[in-house]
Amino acid sequence: MDVLEELDRAGAVLLKRHFVYTSGKHGSAYINLDPLFPNVGLVSQLGNLLVKPFVGQVDTVIDPATGGIVLSVLAARALVDRGYPVAATWADKHDDGFVVERAGFAEHLRDKRVLVVEDLLNTGGSVEKVCREAERHGGQLVGVSVICNRGSLTADKLRVPRLEALVSVSFEAIPADECPLCESAVPIVVDIGHGAKYRIDHPGYAGGYVTMIGA
Ligand SMILES: [Zn+2]
């Protein structure tokens, strides 16, 4: 399977627009994997690819909620289908962090081999928090497996033994005060990335603002 082509076909790769990234930098491309999730067949295949490098090494899969719940379950399912009794868990978002709080979940982490899965790595913040939360509960991390790494993150930076990505992409990210799209007054997308926050800080931006989702 050509994963990048599948993402493009699903509408997850957005090009030729004007986005504000999590880092605050600007750029013309964005990856938003949400359009994949309703496609159960495709997400099942991706879940299978995510666990492939870790077959036989995992007791529990964990993921940052809520987008990741589907991925955690389908990734674990791919291992169950191979005959391994693997559990699917997730950490719930709390203020700035992620917490394992649901009844019975912690038992699936304590002294277990834990794989963290995620759809998209940008800054890696959510995944790193889930890694530390899994360790706090006594989990032994075997690695992180993601569909798309667009932050050039490494296993070292995440402090895990291994990082696998089905695709790695890098888009040019430009500091806002040097952005040629701002210079040309191209409208900024507000409902993907951090455009909405930028609008609050720059209400008078000459190019104005646009929405994409549902448009
Ligand atoms: Zn810009």
mmCIF file of C-alpha atoms and ligand atoms in Angstrom:
data_model
loop_
_atom_site.group_PDB
_atom_site.id
_atom_site.type_symbol
_atom_site.label_atom_id
_atom_site.label_comp_id
_atom_site.label_asym_id
_atom_site.label_seq_id
_atom_site.Cartn_x
_atom_site.Cartn_y
_atom_site.Cartn_z
ATOM 1 C CA MET A 1 0.000 0.000 0.000
ATOM 2 C CA ASP A 2 1.284 3.482 -0.900
ATOM 3 C CA VAL A 3 0.326 5.169 2.359
ATOM 4 C CA LEU A 4 0.899 8.742 1.230
ATOM 5 C CA GLU A 5 -1.258 8.153 -1.835
ATOM 6 C CA GLU A 6 -4.005 6.705 0.379
ATOM 7 C CA LEU A 7 -3.833 9.758 2.651
ATOM 8 C CA ASP A 8 -4.069 12.064 -0.342
ATOM 9 C CA ARG A 9 -7.036 10.130 -1.746
ATOM 10 C CA ALA A 10 -8.829 10.413 1.611
ATOM 11 C CA GLY A 11 -8.414 14.198 1.560
ATOM 12 C CA ALA A 12 -5.951 14.160 4.456
ATOM 13 C CA VAL A 13 -3.242 16.074 2.608
ATOM 14 C CA LEU A 14 -4.051 19.741 2.055
ATOM 15 C CA LEU A 15 -1.914 21.808 -0.298
ATOM 16 C CA LYS A 16 -1.733 25.333 -1.720
ATOM 17 C CA ARG A 17 -3.375 27.093 1.230
ATOM 18 C CA HIS A 18 -2.154 29.268 4.067
ATOM 19 C CA PHE A 19 -1.879 27.554 7.441
ATOM 20 C CA VAL A 20 -0.560 28.391 10.888
ATOM 21 C CA TYR A 21 1.184 25.365 12.406
ATOM 22 C CA THR A 22 1.284 24.298 16.061
ATOM 23 C CA SER A 23 4.799 25.768 16.217
ATOM 24 C CA GLY A 24 3.400 29.176 15.225
ATOM 25 C CA LYS A 25 5.203 29.076 11.882
ATOM 26 C CA HIS A 26 3.316 29.419 8.590
ATOM 27 C CA GLY A 27 3.188 27.237 5.494
ATOM 28 C CA SER A 28 1.123 26.183 2.478
ATOM 29 C CA ALA A 29 0.537 22.481 3.303
ATOM 30 C CA TYR A 30 -1.147 20.597 6.122
ATOM 31 C CA ILE A 31 -1.865 17.011 7.028
ATOM 32 C CA ASN A 32 -5.080 16.333 8.907
ATOM 33 C CA LEU A 33 -5.808 12.623 9.241
ATOM 34 C CA ASP A 34 -9.364 13.007 10.551
ATOM 35 C CA PRO A 35 -10.936 12.225 7.132
ATOM 36 C CA LEU A 36 -9.420 8.727 7.368
ATOM 37 C CA PHE A 37 -11.199 7.643 10.520
ATOM 38 C CA PRO A 38 -14.664 6.894 9.103
ATOM 39 C CA ASN A 39 -13.001 4.507 6.627
ATOM 40 C CA VAL A 40 -12.845 1.433 8.851
ATOM 41 C CA GLY A 41 -11.315 -0.776 6.166
ATOM 42 C CA LEU A 42 -8.453 1.623 5.517
ATOM 43 C CA VAL A 43 -7.828 2.382 9.211
ATOM 44 C CA SER A 44 -7.776 -1.383 9.906
ATOM 45 C CA GLN A 45 -5.083 -1.804 7.246
ATOM 46 C CA LEU A 46 -3.099 1.086 8.683
ATOM 47 C CA GLY A 47 -3.458 -0.380 12.197
ATOM 48 C CA ASN A 48 -2.065 -3.627 10.866
ATOM 49 C CA LEU A 49 0.925 -1.828 9.318
ATOM 50 C CA LEU A 50 1.546 0.081 12.571
ATOM 51 C CA VAL A 51 1.976 -3.088 14.637
ATOM 52 C CA LYS A 52 3.873 -5.107 12.022
ATOM 53 C CA PRO A 53 7.373 -4.148 13.297
ATOM 54 C CA PHE A 54 6.334 -5.072 16.846
ATOM 55 C CA VAL A 55 4.610 -8.454 16.409
ATOM 56 C CA GLY A 56 5.223 -10.681 19.432
ATOM 57 C CA GLN A 57 6.666 -7.797 21.475
ATOM 58 C CA VAL A 58 3.495 -6.099 22.714
ATOM 59 C CA ASP A 59 1.010 -6.749 25.545
ATOM 60 C CA THR A 60 -0.828 -3.419 25.451
ATOM 61 C CA VAL A 61 -1.415 -0.655 22.925
ATOM 62 C CA ILE A 62 -2.043 2.892 24.155
ATOM 63 C CA ASP A 63 -2.877 6.125 22.412
ATOM 64 C CA PRO A 64 -3.841 9.708 23.224
ATOM 65 C CA ALA A 65 -7.676 10.107 23.209
ATOM 66 C CA THR A 66 -9.930 10.881 21.543
ATOM 67 C CA GLY A 67 -8.829 10.602 17.923
ATOM 68 C CA GLY A 68 -6.497 7.777 18.782
ATOM 69 C CA ILE A 69 -9.021 5.453 20.407
ATOM 70 C CA VAL A 70 -10.050 4.023 17.056
ATOM 71 C CA LEU A 71 -6.424 3.504 16.085
ATOM 72 C CA SER A 72 -5.506 1.879 19.402
ATOM 73 C CA VAL A 73 -8.369 -0.592 19.103
ATOM 74 C CA LEU A 74 -7.718 -1.470 15.465
ATOM 75 C CA ALA A 75 -3.947 -1.770 15.994
ATOM 76 C CA ALA A 76 -4.506 -4.104 18.954
ATOM 77 C CA ARG A 77 -7.070 -6.012 16.906
ATOM 78 C CA ALA A 78 -4.444 -6.654 14.223
ATOM 79 C CA LEU A 79 -2.276 -8.372 16.858
ATOM 80 C CA VAL A 80 -5.222 -10.276 18.359
ATOM 81 C CA ASP A 81 -5.964 -11.575 14.857
ATOM 82 C CA ARG A 82 -2.390 -12.900 14.760
ATOM 83 C CA GLY A 83 -3.045 -14.860 17.967
ATOM 84 C CA TYR A 84 -1.570 -12.463 20.534
ATOM 85 C CA PRO A 85 -3.797 -11.463 23.488
ATOM 86 C CA VAL A 86 -3.140 -7.732 23.239
ATOM 87 C CA ALA A 87 -5.137 -5.073 25.130
ATOM 88 C CA ALA A 88 -6.184 -1.688 23.741
ATOM 89 C CA THR A 89 -6.133 1.327 26.081
ATOM 90 C CA TRP A 90 -5.989 5.087 25.836
ATOM 91 C CA ALA A 91 -5.085 8.086 27.956
ATOM 92 C CA ASP A 92 -7.677 10.834 28.376
ATOM 93 C CA LYS A 93 -6.806 14.484 27.911
ATOM 94 C CA HIS A 94 -6.633 16.550 31.093
ATOM 95 C CA ASP A 95 -5.627 20.209 30.995
ATOM 96 C CA ASP A 96 -2.116 20.070 29.534
ATOM 97 C CA GLY A 97 -1.557 16.359 29.972
ATOM 98 C CA PHE A 98 -2.873 12.865 29.307
ATOM 99 C CA VAL A 99 -4.031 10.629 32.144
ATOM 100 C CA VAL A 100 -4.821 6.924 32.366
ATOM 101 C CA GLU A 101 -7.927 7.119 34.517
ATOM 102 C CA ARG A 102 -10.420 4.555 33.303
ATOM 103 C CA ALA A 103 -11.191 1.562 35.504
ATOM 104 C CA GLY A 104 -8.939 -1.386 34.746
ATOM 105 C CA PHE A 105 -6.673 0.381 32.241
ATOM 106 C CA ALA A 106 -3.697 0.783 34.605
ATOM 107 C CA GLU A 107 -3.544 -2.995 35.127
ATOM 108 C CA HIS A 108 -2.898 -3.376 31.411
ATOM 109 C CA LEU A 109 0.183 -1.166 31.740
ATOM 110 C CA ARG A 110 1.853 -2.366 34.932
ATOM 111 C CA ASP A 111 4.825 -4.599 34.033
ATOM 112 C CA LYS A 112 3.463 -4.893 30.491
ATOM 113 C CA ARG A 113 5.221 -4.298 27.163
ATOM 114 C CA VAL A 114 3.538 -1.187 25.821
ATOM 115 C CA LEU A 115 3.333 0.161 22.280
ATOM 116 C CA VAL A 116 2.209 3.768 21.765
ATOM 117 C CA VAL A 117 0.399 4.400 18.468
ATOM 118 C CA GLU A 118 -0.720 7.699 16.966
ATOM 119 C CA ASP A 119 -1.961 9.022 13.659
ATOM 120 C CA LEU A 120 0.209 12.097 13.286
ATOM 121 C CA LEU A 121 3.377 13.348 14.961
ATOM 122 C CA ASN A 122 3.758 17.117 14.749
ATOM 123 C CA THR A 123 5.573 18.457 17.780
ATOM 124 C CA GLY A 124 5.216 15.040 19.436
ATOM 125 C CA GLY A 125 3.869 16.616 22.618
ATOM 126 C CA SER A 126 0.818 14.376 23.063
ATOM 127 C CA VAL A 127 2.714 11.184 22.306
ATOM 128 C CA GLU A 128 5.518 12.077 24.680
ATOM 129 C CA LYS A 129 3.035 12.755 27.473
ATOM 130 C CA VAL A 130 1.355 9.392 26.880
ATOM 131 C CA CYS A 131 4.770 7.678 26.937
ATOM 132 C CA ARG A 132 5.594 9.187 30.319
ATOM 133 C CA GLU A 133 2.110 8.371 31.645
ATOM 134 C CA ALA A 134 2.504 4.719 30.563
ATOM 135 C CA GLU A 135 5.885 4.585 32.332
ATOM 136 C CA ARG A 136 4.405 6.188 35.447
ATOM 137 C CA HIS A 137 2.021 3.213 35.577
ATOM 138 C CA GLY A 138 4.906 0.743 35.318
ATOM 139 C CA GLY A 139 4.670 0.058 31.586
ATOM 140 C CA GLN A 140 7.790 -0.926 29.639
ATOM 141 C CA LEU A 141 7.719 1.014 26.381
ATOM 142 C CA VAL A 142 8.729 -1.017 23.343
ATOM 143 C CA GLY A 143 8.266 1.924 21.000
ATOM 144 C CA VAL A 144 6.054 4.398 19.195
ATOM 145 C CA SER A 145 4.415 3.648 15.851
ATOM 146 C CA VAL A 146 2.724 6.418 13.844
ATOM 147 C CA ILE A 147 1.023 6.756 10.488
ATOM 148 C CA CYS A 148 2.756 10.029 9.646
ATOM 149 C CA ASN A 149 5.799 11.733 11.137
ATOM 150 C CA ARG A 150 5.859 15.311 9.965
ATOM 151 C CA GLY A 151 7.884 16.726 12.825
ATOM 152 C CA SER A 152 11.165 14.952 12.030
ATOM 153 C CA LEU A 153 10.906 13.464 15.497
ATOM 154 C CA THR A 154 13.246 10.691 16.604
ATOM 155 C CA ALA A 155 13.106 7.876 19.156
ATOM 156 C CA ASP A 156 15.741 9.752 21.192
ATOM 157 C CA LYS A 157 13.632 12.896 21.396
ATOM 158 C CA LEU A 158 10.622 10.859 22.556
ATOM 159 C CA ARG A 159 12.852 8.829 24.914
ATOM 160 C CA VAL A 160 11.616 5.475 23.571
ATOM 161 C CA PRO A 161 13.630 2.486 22.260
ATOM 162 C CA ARG A 162 12.145 2.670 18.778
ATOM 163 C CA LEU A 163 10.088 4.968 16.542
ATOM 164 C CA GLU A 164 8.391 3.709 13.379
ATOM 165 C CA ALA A 165 6.445 5.821 10.847
ATOM 166 C CA LEU A 166 4.531 4.604 7.787
ATOM 167 C CA VAL A 167 5.356 7.896 6.079
ATOM 168 C CA SER A 168 7.568 10.857 6.920
ATOM 169 C CA VAL A 169 6.901 14.200 5.330
ATOM 170 C CA SER A 170 8.302 17.654 5.866
ATOM 171 C CA PHE A 171 6.634 20.848 4.787
ATOM 172 C CA GLU A 172 8.443 24.132 4.709
ATOM 173 C CA ALA A 173 7.571 26.085 7.849
ATOM 174 C CA ILE A 174 8.342 29.779 7.780
ATOM 175 C CA PRO A 175 8.450 32.255 10.684
ATOM 176 C CA ALA A 176 5.287 34.371 10.517
ATOM 177 C CA ASP A 177 7.165 37.654 10.054
ATOM 178 C CA GLU A 178 8.944 36.280 6.953
ATOM 179 C CA CYS A 179 5.930 34.494 5.434
ATOM 180 C CA PRO A 180 5.496 35.183 1.688
ATOM 181 C CA LEU A 181 1.827 34.135 1.902
ATOM 182 C CA CYS A 182 1.202 36.855 4.491
ATOM 183 C CA GLU A 183 3.123 39.254 2.245
ATOM 184 C CA SER A 184 0.743 38.351 -0.613
ATOM 185 C CA ALA A 185 -2.300 38.618 1.697
ATOM 186 C CA VAL A 186 -3.426 35.019 1.139
ATOM 187 C CA PRO A 187 -6.358 34.239 3.491
ATOM 188 C CA ILE A 188 -5.401 32.142 6.514
ATOM 189 C CA VAL A 189 -7.314 28.915 7.249
ATOM 190 C CA VAL A 190 -8.785 29.186 10.761
ATOM 191 C CA ASP A 191 -10.382 25.788 11.383
ATOM 192 C CA ILE A 192 -7.275 23.654 10.795
ATOM 193 C CA GLY A 193 -4.045 24.143 12.732
ATOM 194 C CA HIS A 194 -3.629 27.245 14.866
ATOM 195 C CA GLY A 195 -5.224 29.777 12.523
ATOM 196 C CA ALA A 196 -7.987 30.604 15.003
ATOM 197 C CA LYS A 197 -5.455 31.617 17.650
ATOM 198 C CA TYR A 198 -3.568 33.684 15.070
ATOM 199 C CA ARG A 199 -6.795 35.509 14.212
ATOM 200 C CA ILE A 200 -7.305 36.498 17.853
ATOM 201 C CA ASP A 201 -3.811 37.983 17.938
ATOM 202 C CA HIS A 202 -4.015 39.522 14.429
ATOM 203 C CA PRO A 203 -7.632 40.599 13.870
ATOM 204 C CA GLY A 204 -6.631 43.134 11.219
ATOM 205 C CA TYR A 205 -4.687 40.748 8.940
ATOM 206 C CA ALA A 206 -5.012 42.129 5.392
ATOM 207 C CA GLY A 207 -5.642 38.752 3.705
ATOM 208 C CA GLY A 208 -8.516 37.862 6.024
ATOM 209 C CA TYR A 209 -9.497 34.384 7.201
ATOM 210 C CA VAL A 210 -11.262 31.381 5.658
ATOM 211 C CA THR A 211 -12.647 28.047 6.831
ATOM 212 C CA MET A 212 -12.109 24.733 5.063
ATOM 213 C CA ILE A 213 -13.951 22.028 6.996
ATOM 214 C CA GLY A 214 -17.496 21.651 5.767
ATOM 215 C CA ALA A 215 -16.927 24.475 3.317
HETATM 216 ZN ZN ZN B 1 1.683 33.551 6.666
#
